[in-house]
CSV table of C-alpha atoms in Angstrom, one decimal:
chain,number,residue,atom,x,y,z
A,1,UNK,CA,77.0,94.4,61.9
A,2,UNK,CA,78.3,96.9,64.7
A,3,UNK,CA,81.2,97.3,64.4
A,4,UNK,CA,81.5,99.2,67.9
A,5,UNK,CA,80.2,98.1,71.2
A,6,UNK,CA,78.5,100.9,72.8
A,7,UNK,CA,76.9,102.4,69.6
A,8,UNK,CA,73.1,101.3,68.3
A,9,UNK,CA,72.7,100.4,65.1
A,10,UNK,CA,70.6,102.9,63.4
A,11,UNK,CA,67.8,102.0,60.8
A,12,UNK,CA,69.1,97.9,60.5
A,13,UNK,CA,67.6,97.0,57.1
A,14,UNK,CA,65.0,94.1,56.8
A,15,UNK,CA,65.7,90.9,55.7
A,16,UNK,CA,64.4,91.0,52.3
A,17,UNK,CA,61.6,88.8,52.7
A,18,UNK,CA,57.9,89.8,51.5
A,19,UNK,CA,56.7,92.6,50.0
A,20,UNK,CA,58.5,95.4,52.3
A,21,UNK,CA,61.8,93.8,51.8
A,22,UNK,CA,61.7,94.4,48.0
A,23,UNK,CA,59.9,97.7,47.9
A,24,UNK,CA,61.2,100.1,46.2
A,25,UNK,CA,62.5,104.0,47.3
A,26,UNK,CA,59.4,105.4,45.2
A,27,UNK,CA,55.9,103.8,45.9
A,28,UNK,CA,53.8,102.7,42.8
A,29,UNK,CA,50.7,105.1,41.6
A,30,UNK,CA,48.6,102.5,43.0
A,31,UNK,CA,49.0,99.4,45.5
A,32,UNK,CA,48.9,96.1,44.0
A,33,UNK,CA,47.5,93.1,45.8
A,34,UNK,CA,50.5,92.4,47.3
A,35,UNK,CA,51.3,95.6,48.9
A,36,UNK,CA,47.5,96.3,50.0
A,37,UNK,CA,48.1,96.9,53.4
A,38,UNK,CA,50.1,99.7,52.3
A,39,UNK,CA,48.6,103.4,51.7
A,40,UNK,CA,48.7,104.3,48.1
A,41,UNK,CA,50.2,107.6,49.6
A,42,UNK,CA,53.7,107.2,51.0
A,43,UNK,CA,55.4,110.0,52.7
A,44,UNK,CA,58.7,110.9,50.8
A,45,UNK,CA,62.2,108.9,52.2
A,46,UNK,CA,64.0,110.0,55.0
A,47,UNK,CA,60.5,111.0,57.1
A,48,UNK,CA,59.3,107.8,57.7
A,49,UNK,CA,56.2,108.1,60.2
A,50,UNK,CA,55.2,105.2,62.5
A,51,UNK,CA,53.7,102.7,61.1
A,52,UNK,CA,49.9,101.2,62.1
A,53,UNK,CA,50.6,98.2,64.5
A,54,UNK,CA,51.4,94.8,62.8
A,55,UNK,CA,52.8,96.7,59.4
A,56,UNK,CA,56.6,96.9,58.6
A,57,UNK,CA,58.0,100.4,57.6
A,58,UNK,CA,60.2,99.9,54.4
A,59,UNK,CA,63.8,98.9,54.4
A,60,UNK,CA,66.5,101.7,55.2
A,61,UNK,CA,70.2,101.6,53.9
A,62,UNK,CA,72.6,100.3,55.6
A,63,UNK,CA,74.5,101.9,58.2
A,64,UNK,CA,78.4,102.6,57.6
A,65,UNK,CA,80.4,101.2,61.0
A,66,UNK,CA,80.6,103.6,63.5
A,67,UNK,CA,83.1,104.7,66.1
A,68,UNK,CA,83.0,106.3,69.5
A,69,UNK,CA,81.9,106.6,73.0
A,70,UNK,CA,78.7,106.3,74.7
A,71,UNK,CA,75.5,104.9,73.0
A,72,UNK,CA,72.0,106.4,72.2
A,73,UNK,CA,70.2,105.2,75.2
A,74,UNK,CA,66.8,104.3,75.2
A,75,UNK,CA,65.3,107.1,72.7
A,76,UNK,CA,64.7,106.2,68.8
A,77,UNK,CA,67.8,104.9,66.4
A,78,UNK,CA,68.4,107.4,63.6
A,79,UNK,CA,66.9,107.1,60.4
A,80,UNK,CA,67.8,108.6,56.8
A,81,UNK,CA,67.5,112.4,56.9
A,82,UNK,CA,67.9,113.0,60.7
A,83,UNK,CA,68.1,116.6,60.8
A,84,UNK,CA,71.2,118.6,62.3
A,85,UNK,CA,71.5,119.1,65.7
A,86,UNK,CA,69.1,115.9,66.9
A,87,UNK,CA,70.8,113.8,69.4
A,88,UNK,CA,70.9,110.6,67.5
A,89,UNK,CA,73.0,112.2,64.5
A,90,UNK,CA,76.0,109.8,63.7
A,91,UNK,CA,78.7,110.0,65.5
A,92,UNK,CA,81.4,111.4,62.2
A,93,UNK,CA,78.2,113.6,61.4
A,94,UNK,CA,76.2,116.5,62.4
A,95,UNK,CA,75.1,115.7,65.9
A,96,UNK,CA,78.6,114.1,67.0
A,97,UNK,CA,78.3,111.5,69.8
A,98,UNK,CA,75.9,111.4,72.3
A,99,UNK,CA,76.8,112.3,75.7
A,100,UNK,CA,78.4,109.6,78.0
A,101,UNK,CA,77.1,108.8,81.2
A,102,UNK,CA,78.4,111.1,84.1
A,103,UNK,CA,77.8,109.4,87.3
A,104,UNK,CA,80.4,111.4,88.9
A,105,UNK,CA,82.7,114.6,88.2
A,106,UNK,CA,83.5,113.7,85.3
A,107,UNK,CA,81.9,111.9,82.0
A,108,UNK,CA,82.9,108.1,81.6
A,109,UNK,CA,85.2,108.5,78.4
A,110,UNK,CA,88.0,110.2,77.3
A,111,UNK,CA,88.1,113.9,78.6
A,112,UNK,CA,89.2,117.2,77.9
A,113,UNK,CA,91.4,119.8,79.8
A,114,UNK,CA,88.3,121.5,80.7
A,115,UNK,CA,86.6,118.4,82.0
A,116,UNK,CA,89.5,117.6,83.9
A,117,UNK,CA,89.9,121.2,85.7
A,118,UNK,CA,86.5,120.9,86.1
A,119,UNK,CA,86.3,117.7,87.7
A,120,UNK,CA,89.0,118.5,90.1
A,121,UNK,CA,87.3,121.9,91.4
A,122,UNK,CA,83.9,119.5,91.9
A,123,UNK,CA,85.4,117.4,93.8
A,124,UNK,CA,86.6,120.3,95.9
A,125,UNK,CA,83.2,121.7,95.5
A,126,UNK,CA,81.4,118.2,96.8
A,127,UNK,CA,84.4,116.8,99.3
A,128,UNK,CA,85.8,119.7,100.8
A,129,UNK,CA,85.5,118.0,104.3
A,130,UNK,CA,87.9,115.6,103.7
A,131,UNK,CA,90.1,117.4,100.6
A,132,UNK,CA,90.4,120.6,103.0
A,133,UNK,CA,91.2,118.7,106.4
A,134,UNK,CA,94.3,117.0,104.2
A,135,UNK,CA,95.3,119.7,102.3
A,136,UNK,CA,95.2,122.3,105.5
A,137,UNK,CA,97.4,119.5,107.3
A,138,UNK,CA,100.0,119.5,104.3
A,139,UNK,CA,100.2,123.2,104.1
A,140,UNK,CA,100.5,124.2,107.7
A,141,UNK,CA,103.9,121.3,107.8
A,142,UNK,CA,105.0,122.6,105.0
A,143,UNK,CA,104.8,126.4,105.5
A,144,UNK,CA,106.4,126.0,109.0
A,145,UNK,CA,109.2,124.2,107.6
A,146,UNK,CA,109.8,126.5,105.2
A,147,UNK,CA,109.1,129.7,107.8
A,148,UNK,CA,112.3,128.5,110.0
A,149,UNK,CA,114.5,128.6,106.3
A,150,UNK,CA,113.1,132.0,105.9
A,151,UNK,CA,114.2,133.1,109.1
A,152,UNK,CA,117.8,131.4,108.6
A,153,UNK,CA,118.3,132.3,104.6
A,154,UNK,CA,116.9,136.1,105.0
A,155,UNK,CA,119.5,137.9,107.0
A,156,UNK,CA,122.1,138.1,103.8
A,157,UNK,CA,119.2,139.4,101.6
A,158,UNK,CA,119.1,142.7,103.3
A,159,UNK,CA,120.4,145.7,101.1
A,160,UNK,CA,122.9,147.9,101.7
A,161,UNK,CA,123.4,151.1,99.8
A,162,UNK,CA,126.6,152.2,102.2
A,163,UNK,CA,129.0,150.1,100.7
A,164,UNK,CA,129.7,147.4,97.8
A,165,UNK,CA,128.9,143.9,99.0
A,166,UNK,CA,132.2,141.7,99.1
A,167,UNK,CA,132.5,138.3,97.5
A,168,UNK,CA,131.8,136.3,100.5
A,169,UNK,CA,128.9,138.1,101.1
A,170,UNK,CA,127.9,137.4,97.2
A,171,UNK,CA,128.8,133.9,97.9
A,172,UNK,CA,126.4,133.8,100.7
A,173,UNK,CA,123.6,135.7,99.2
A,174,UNK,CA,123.5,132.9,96.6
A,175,UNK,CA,123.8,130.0,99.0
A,176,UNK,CA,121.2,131.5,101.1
A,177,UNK,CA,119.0,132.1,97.8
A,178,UNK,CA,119.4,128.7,96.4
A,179,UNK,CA,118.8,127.1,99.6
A,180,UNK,CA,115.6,128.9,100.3
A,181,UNK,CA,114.2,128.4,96.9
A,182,UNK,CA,115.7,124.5,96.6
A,183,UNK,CA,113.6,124.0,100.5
A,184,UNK,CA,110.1,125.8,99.3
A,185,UNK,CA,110.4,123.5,95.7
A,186,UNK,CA,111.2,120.4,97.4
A,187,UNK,CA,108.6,121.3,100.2
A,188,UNK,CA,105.9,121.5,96.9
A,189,UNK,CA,106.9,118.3,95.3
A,190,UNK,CA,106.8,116.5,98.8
A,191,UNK,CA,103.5,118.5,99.7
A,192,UNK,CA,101.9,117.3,95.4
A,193,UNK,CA,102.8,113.5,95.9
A,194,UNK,CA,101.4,113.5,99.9
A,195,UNK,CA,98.4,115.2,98.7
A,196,UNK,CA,97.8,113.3,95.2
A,197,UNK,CA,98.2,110.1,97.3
A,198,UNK,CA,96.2,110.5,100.2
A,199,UNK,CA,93.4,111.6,98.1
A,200,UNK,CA,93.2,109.7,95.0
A,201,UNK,CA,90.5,107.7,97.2
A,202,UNK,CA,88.2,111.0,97.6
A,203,UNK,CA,88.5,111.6,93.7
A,204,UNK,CA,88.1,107.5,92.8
A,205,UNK,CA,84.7,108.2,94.9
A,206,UNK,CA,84.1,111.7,93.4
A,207,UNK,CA,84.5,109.5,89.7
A,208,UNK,CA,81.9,107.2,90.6
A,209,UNK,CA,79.6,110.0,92.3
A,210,UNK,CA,79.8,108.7,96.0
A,211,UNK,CA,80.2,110.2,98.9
A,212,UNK,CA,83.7,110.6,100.8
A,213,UNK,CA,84.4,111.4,104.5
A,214,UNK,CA,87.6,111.4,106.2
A,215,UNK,CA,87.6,108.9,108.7
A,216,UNK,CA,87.2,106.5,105.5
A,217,UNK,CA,89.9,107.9,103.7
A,218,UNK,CA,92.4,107.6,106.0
A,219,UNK,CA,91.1,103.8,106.8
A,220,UNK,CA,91.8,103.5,103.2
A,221,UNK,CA,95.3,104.9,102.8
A,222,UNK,CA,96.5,103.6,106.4
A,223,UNK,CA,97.5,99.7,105.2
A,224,UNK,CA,99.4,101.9,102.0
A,225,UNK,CA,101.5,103.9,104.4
A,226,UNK,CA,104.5,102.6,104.1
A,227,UNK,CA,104.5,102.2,101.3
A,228,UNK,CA,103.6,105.4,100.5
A,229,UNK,CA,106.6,106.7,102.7
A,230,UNK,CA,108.6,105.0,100.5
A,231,UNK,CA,107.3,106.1,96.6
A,232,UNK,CA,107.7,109.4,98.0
A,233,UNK,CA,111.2,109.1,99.4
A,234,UNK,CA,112.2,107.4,96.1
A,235,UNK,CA,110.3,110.4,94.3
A,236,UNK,CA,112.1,113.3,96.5
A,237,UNK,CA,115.5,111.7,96.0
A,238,UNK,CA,115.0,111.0,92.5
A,239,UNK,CA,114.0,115.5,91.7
A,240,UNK,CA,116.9,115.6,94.0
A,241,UNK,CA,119.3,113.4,91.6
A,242,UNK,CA,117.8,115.5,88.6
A,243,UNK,CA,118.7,118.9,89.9
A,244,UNK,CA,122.1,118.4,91.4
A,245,UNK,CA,123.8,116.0,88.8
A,246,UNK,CA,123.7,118.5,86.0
A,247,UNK,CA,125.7,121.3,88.1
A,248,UNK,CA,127.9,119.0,90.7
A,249,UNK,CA,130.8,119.1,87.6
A,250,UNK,CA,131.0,122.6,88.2
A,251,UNK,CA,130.4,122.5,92.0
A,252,UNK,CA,133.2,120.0,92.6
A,253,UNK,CA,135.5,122.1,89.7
A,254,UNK,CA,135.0,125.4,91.4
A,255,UNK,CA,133.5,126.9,88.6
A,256,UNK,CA,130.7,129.1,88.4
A,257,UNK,CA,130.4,129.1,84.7
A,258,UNK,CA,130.6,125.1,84.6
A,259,UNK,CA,127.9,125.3,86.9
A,260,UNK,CA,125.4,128.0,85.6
A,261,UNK,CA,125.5,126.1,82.4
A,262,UNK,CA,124.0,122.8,84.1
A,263,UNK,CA,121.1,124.5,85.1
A,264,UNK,CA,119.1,124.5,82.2
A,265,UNK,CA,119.9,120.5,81.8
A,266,UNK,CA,118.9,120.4,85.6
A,267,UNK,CA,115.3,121.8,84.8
A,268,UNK,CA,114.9,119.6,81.6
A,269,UNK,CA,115.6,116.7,83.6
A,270,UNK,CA,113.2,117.8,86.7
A,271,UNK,CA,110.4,118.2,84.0
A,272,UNK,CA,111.2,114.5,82.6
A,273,UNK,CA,111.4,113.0,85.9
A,274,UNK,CA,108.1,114.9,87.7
A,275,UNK,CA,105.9,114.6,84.4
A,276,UNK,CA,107.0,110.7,83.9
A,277,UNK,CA,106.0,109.9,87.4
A,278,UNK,CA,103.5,112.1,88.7
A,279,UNK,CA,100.9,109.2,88.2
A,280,UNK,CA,102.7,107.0,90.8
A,281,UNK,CA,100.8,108.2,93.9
A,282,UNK,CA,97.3,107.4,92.5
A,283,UNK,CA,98.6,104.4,90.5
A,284,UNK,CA,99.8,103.5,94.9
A,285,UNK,CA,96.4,103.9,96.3
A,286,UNK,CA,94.2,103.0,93.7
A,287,UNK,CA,95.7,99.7,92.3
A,288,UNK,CA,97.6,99.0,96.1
A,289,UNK,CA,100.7,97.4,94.5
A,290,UNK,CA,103.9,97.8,95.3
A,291,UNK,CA,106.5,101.2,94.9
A,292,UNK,CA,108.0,99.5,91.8
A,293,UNK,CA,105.0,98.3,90.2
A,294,UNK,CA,103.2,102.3,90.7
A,295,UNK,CA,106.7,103.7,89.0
A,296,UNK,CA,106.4,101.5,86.3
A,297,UNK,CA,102.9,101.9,85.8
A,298,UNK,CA,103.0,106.1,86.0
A,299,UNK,CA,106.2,105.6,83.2
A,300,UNK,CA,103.6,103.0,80.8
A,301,UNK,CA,100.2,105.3,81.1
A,302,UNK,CA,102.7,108.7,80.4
A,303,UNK,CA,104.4,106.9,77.8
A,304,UNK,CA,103.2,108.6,74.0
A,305,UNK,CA,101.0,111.2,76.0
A,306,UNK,CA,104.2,113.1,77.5
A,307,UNK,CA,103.5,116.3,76.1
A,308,UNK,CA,99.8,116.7,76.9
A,309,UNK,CA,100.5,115.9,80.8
A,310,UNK,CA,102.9,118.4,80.8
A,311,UNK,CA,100.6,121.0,79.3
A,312,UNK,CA,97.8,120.2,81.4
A,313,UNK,CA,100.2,120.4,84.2
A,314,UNK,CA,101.8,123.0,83.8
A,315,UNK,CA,99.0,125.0,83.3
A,316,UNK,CA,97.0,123.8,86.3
A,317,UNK,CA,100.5,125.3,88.4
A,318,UNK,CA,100.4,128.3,86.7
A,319,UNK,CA,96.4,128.6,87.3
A,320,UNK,CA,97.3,128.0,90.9
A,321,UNK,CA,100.3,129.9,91.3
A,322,UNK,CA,97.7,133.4,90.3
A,323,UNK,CA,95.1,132.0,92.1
A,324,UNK,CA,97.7,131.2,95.4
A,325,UNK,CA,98.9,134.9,95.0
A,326,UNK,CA,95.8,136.7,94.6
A,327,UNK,CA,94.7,135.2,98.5
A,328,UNK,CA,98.3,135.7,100.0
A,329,UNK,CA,98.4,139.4,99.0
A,330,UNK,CA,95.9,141.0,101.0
A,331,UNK,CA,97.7,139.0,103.9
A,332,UNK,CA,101.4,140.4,102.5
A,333,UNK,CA,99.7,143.9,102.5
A,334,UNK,CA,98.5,143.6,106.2
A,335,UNK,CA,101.9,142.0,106.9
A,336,UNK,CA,103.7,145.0,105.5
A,337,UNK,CA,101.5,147.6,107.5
A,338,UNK,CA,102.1,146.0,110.7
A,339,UNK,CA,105.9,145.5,110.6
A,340,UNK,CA,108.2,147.5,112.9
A,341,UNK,CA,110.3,150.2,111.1
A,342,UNK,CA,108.0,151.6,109.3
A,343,UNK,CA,108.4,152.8,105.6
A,344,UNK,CA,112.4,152.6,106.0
A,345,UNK,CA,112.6,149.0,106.7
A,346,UNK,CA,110.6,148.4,103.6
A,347,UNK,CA,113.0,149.6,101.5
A,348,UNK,CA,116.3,148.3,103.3
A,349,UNK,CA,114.8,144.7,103.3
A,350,UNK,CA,114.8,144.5,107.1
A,351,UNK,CA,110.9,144.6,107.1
A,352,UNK,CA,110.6,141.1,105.3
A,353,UNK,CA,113.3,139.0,108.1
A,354,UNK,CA,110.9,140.1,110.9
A,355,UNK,CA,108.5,137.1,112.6
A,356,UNK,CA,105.4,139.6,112.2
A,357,UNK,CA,106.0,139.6,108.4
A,358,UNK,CA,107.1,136.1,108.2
A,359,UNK,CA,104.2,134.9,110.2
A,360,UNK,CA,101.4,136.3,108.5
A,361,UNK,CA,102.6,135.6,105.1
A,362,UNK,CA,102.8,132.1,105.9
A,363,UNK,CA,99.3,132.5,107.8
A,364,UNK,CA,98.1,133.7,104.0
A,365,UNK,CA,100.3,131.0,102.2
A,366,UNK,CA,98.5,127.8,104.4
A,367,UNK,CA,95.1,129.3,103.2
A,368,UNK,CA,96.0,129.4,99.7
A,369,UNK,CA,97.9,126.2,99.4
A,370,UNK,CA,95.0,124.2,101.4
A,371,UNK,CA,92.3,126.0,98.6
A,372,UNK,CA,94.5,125.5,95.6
A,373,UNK,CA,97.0,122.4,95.9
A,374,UNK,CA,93.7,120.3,96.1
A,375,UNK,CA,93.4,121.4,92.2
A,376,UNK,CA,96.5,120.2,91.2
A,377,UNK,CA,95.9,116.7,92.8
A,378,UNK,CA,93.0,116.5,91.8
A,379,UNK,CA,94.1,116.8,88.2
A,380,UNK,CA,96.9,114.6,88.6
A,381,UNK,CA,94.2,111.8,90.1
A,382,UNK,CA,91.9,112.3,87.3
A,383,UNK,CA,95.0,112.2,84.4
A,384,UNK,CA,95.5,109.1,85.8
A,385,UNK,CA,91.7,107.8,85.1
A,386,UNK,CA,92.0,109.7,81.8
A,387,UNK,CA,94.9,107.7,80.6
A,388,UNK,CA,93.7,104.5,81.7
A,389,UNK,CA,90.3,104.9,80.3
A,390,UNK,CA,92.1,105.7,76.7
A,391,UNK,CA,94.5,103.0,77.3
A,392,UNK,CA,92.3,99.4,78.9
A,393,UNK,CA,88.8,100.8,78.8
A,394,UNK,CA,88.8,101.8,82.1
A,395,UNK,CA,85.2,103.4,81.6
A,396,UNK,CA,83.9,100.1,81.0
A,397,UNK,CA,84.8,99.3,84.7
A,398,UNK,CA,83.7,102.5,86.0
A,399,UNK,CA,80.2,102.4,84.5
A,400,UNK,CA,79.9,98.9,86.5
A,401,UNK,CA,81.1,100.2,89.6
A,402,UNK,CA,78.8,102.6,89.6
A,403,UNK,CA,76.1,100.9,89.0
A,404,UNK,CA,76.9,98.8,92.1
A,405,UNK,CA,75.5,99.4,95.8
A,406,UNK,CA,78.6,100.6,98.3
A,407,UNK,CA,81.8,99.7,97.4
A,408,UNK,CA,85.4,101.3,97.5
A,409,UNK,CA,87.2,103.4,95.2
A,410,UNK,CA,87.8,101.7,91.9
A,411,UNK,CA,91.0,99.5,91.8
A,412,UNK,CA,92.4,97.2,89.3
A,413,UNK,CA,95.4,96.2,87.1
């Protein structure tokens, strides 16, 4: 019996009956009556040829119960002494499993971090009219938020070598600095769950191999956003909760010690709270429930994989974080050349607070957010189908889908 749906069952064994059932491993010198239809020569087990048409080829042992993904298709079940390499090897042996079917960007089974890197650049690759449009849309908001903090925050970073800085000025150095910082994070985070959410349709449809355009997607995320407005308010304010609580004892004690030492609980907590609820935007727009029932079901598919989202995420971050400053630095370069003062108000600071500086930075920061924050959603989106396919069997569903004509992205409790 099989023990696994999905698998075939390689060389079943006959039933026992006649003269094939009972024959044994080694073939007699010479056939007797009963076994006359039988060549007296018999190739050696474990290369069993075809047999001539209305004989039955001998009985082979029973197969041990198999495990894992996929099945063999339509080609030949393995028999006794498959060689290594052949694609019907069993599944704990030489050949491993046979490849799962891939109607999309990514195989329909359990998947690897390279599979899920490289999933998310196809879907880049094969959508980039609607991924890019969205993306570019995010990152130009974003970056012109974030331009007018510059432009605020910048004026107390300016060095000067005349005379020692007093505390105030300290004081407002580090207010400046943490609010510049604290705006271009929380600008991320908000730019990551608009970006996750709004396309999780384009990679549901990248997962099942069909096309996307961008008129559809937003027809699809339009009835979700208000929802959507919501999961991500909840999601700002809960980072927000995270990074202040640690330190407001020391805030509210005047202490700067107090405070310092509530930072490293602050980024503990962020990294809790991001990783244990970054699979609420997809879990929005793919299942369409409500904001609690998305938070809950991000907290249930992270719950026992904690550590491997993390990893995969914050490797994707730090693959775009090199990629992202690889494209803006040309644009700093050109930025730098062009800003009035010359070589002196590179080194006094004064070079960076200027709009020409500020402006074409940002102009090289939209590009490389728009290429590279469609990665880290895309990864996000595809964690998501990753989890679910290793928790409910959520390839099962996917294989039918895409077997169907049309359709929408794939949905489902």
């Amino acid at each position: 019996m099989n023990d696994s749906p999905g698998w075939a069952t390689p060389g079943s064994p006959s039933d026992g009956q006649g003269p094939e059932g009972d024959r044994p491993a080694a073939p007699p010198a010479a056939p007797t009556a009963a076994d006359a239809k039988w060549s007296a020569t018999q190739p050696p087990p474990g290369q069993w040829s075809s047999p001539a048409e209305g004989n039955t080829p001998p009985a082979a042992p029973a197969p041990q119960p198999q495990t894992g993904w996929g099945s063999y298709g339509s080609g030949p079940q393995q028999q006794p002494g498959t060689p290594h390499g052949s694609p019907y090897a069993h599944p704990g042996g030489w050949g491993g499993p046979p490849a799962a079917a891939k109607p999309g960007v990514i195989p329909l089974r359990p998947l690897g971090l390279g599979e899920i890197l490289d999933g998310a650049v196809s879907t880049l690759r094969g959508h980039w009219r609607p991924v890019l449009a969205i993306s570019l849309v995010v990152a130009a908001l974003s970056e012109i938020a974030l331009l007018f903090v510059q432009r605020a925050t910048m004026g107390s970073a300016v060095i000067t070598t005349d005379r020692t800085p007093s505390a105030a000025e300290t004081s407002k150095l580090l207010g400046d600095t943490a609010l510049l910082y604290g705006t271009e994070y929380y600008l991320e985070i908000l730019g990551l769950f608009l970006v996750t959410a709004v396309l999780a349709p384009v990679v549901s449809h990248a997962v099942l191999g069909r096309p996307s355009t961008l008129p559809a997607t937003l027809r699809a995320v339009r009835p979700l956003a208000p929802r959507l407005a919501g999961l991500v308010a909840l999601l700002l304010l809960g980072a927000l909760a995270a990074a202040v609580l640690p330190v407001l004892p020391g805030i509210l004690a005047g202490s700067a010690g107090l405070a310092v030492l509530g930072v490293p609980v602050a980024m503990v907590l962020l990294a809790w709270f991001y990783v244990t609820f970054v699979l609420a935007p997809p879990a929005l727009m793919l299942e369409r429930g409500s904001v609690t029932d998305a938070l809950k079901r991000s907290a249930k598919l992270v719950r026992g994989s904690w550590w491997r989202i993390f990893g995969i995420s914050l490797l994707t971050w730090l693959l775009r974080a090199i990629t992202s400053a690889i494209i803006v630095m040309p644009f700093a370069a050109v930025a730098l050349f062009l800003a009035p003062g010359g070589l002196g108000s590179l080194l006094d600071g004064s070079a960076t607070m200027g709009w020409t500086f500020l402006i074409i930075t940002a102009i090289g920061s939209v590009v490389a957010a728009t290429v590279t924050l469609p990665m880290q959603t895309g990864v996000t989106t595809l964690l998501y189908v990753d989890q679910r396919i290793r928790r409910e069997a959520l390839d099962l569903e996917l294989a039918r889908a895409a077997g169907q004509d049309g359709g929408g992205p794939v949905t489902g409790g």
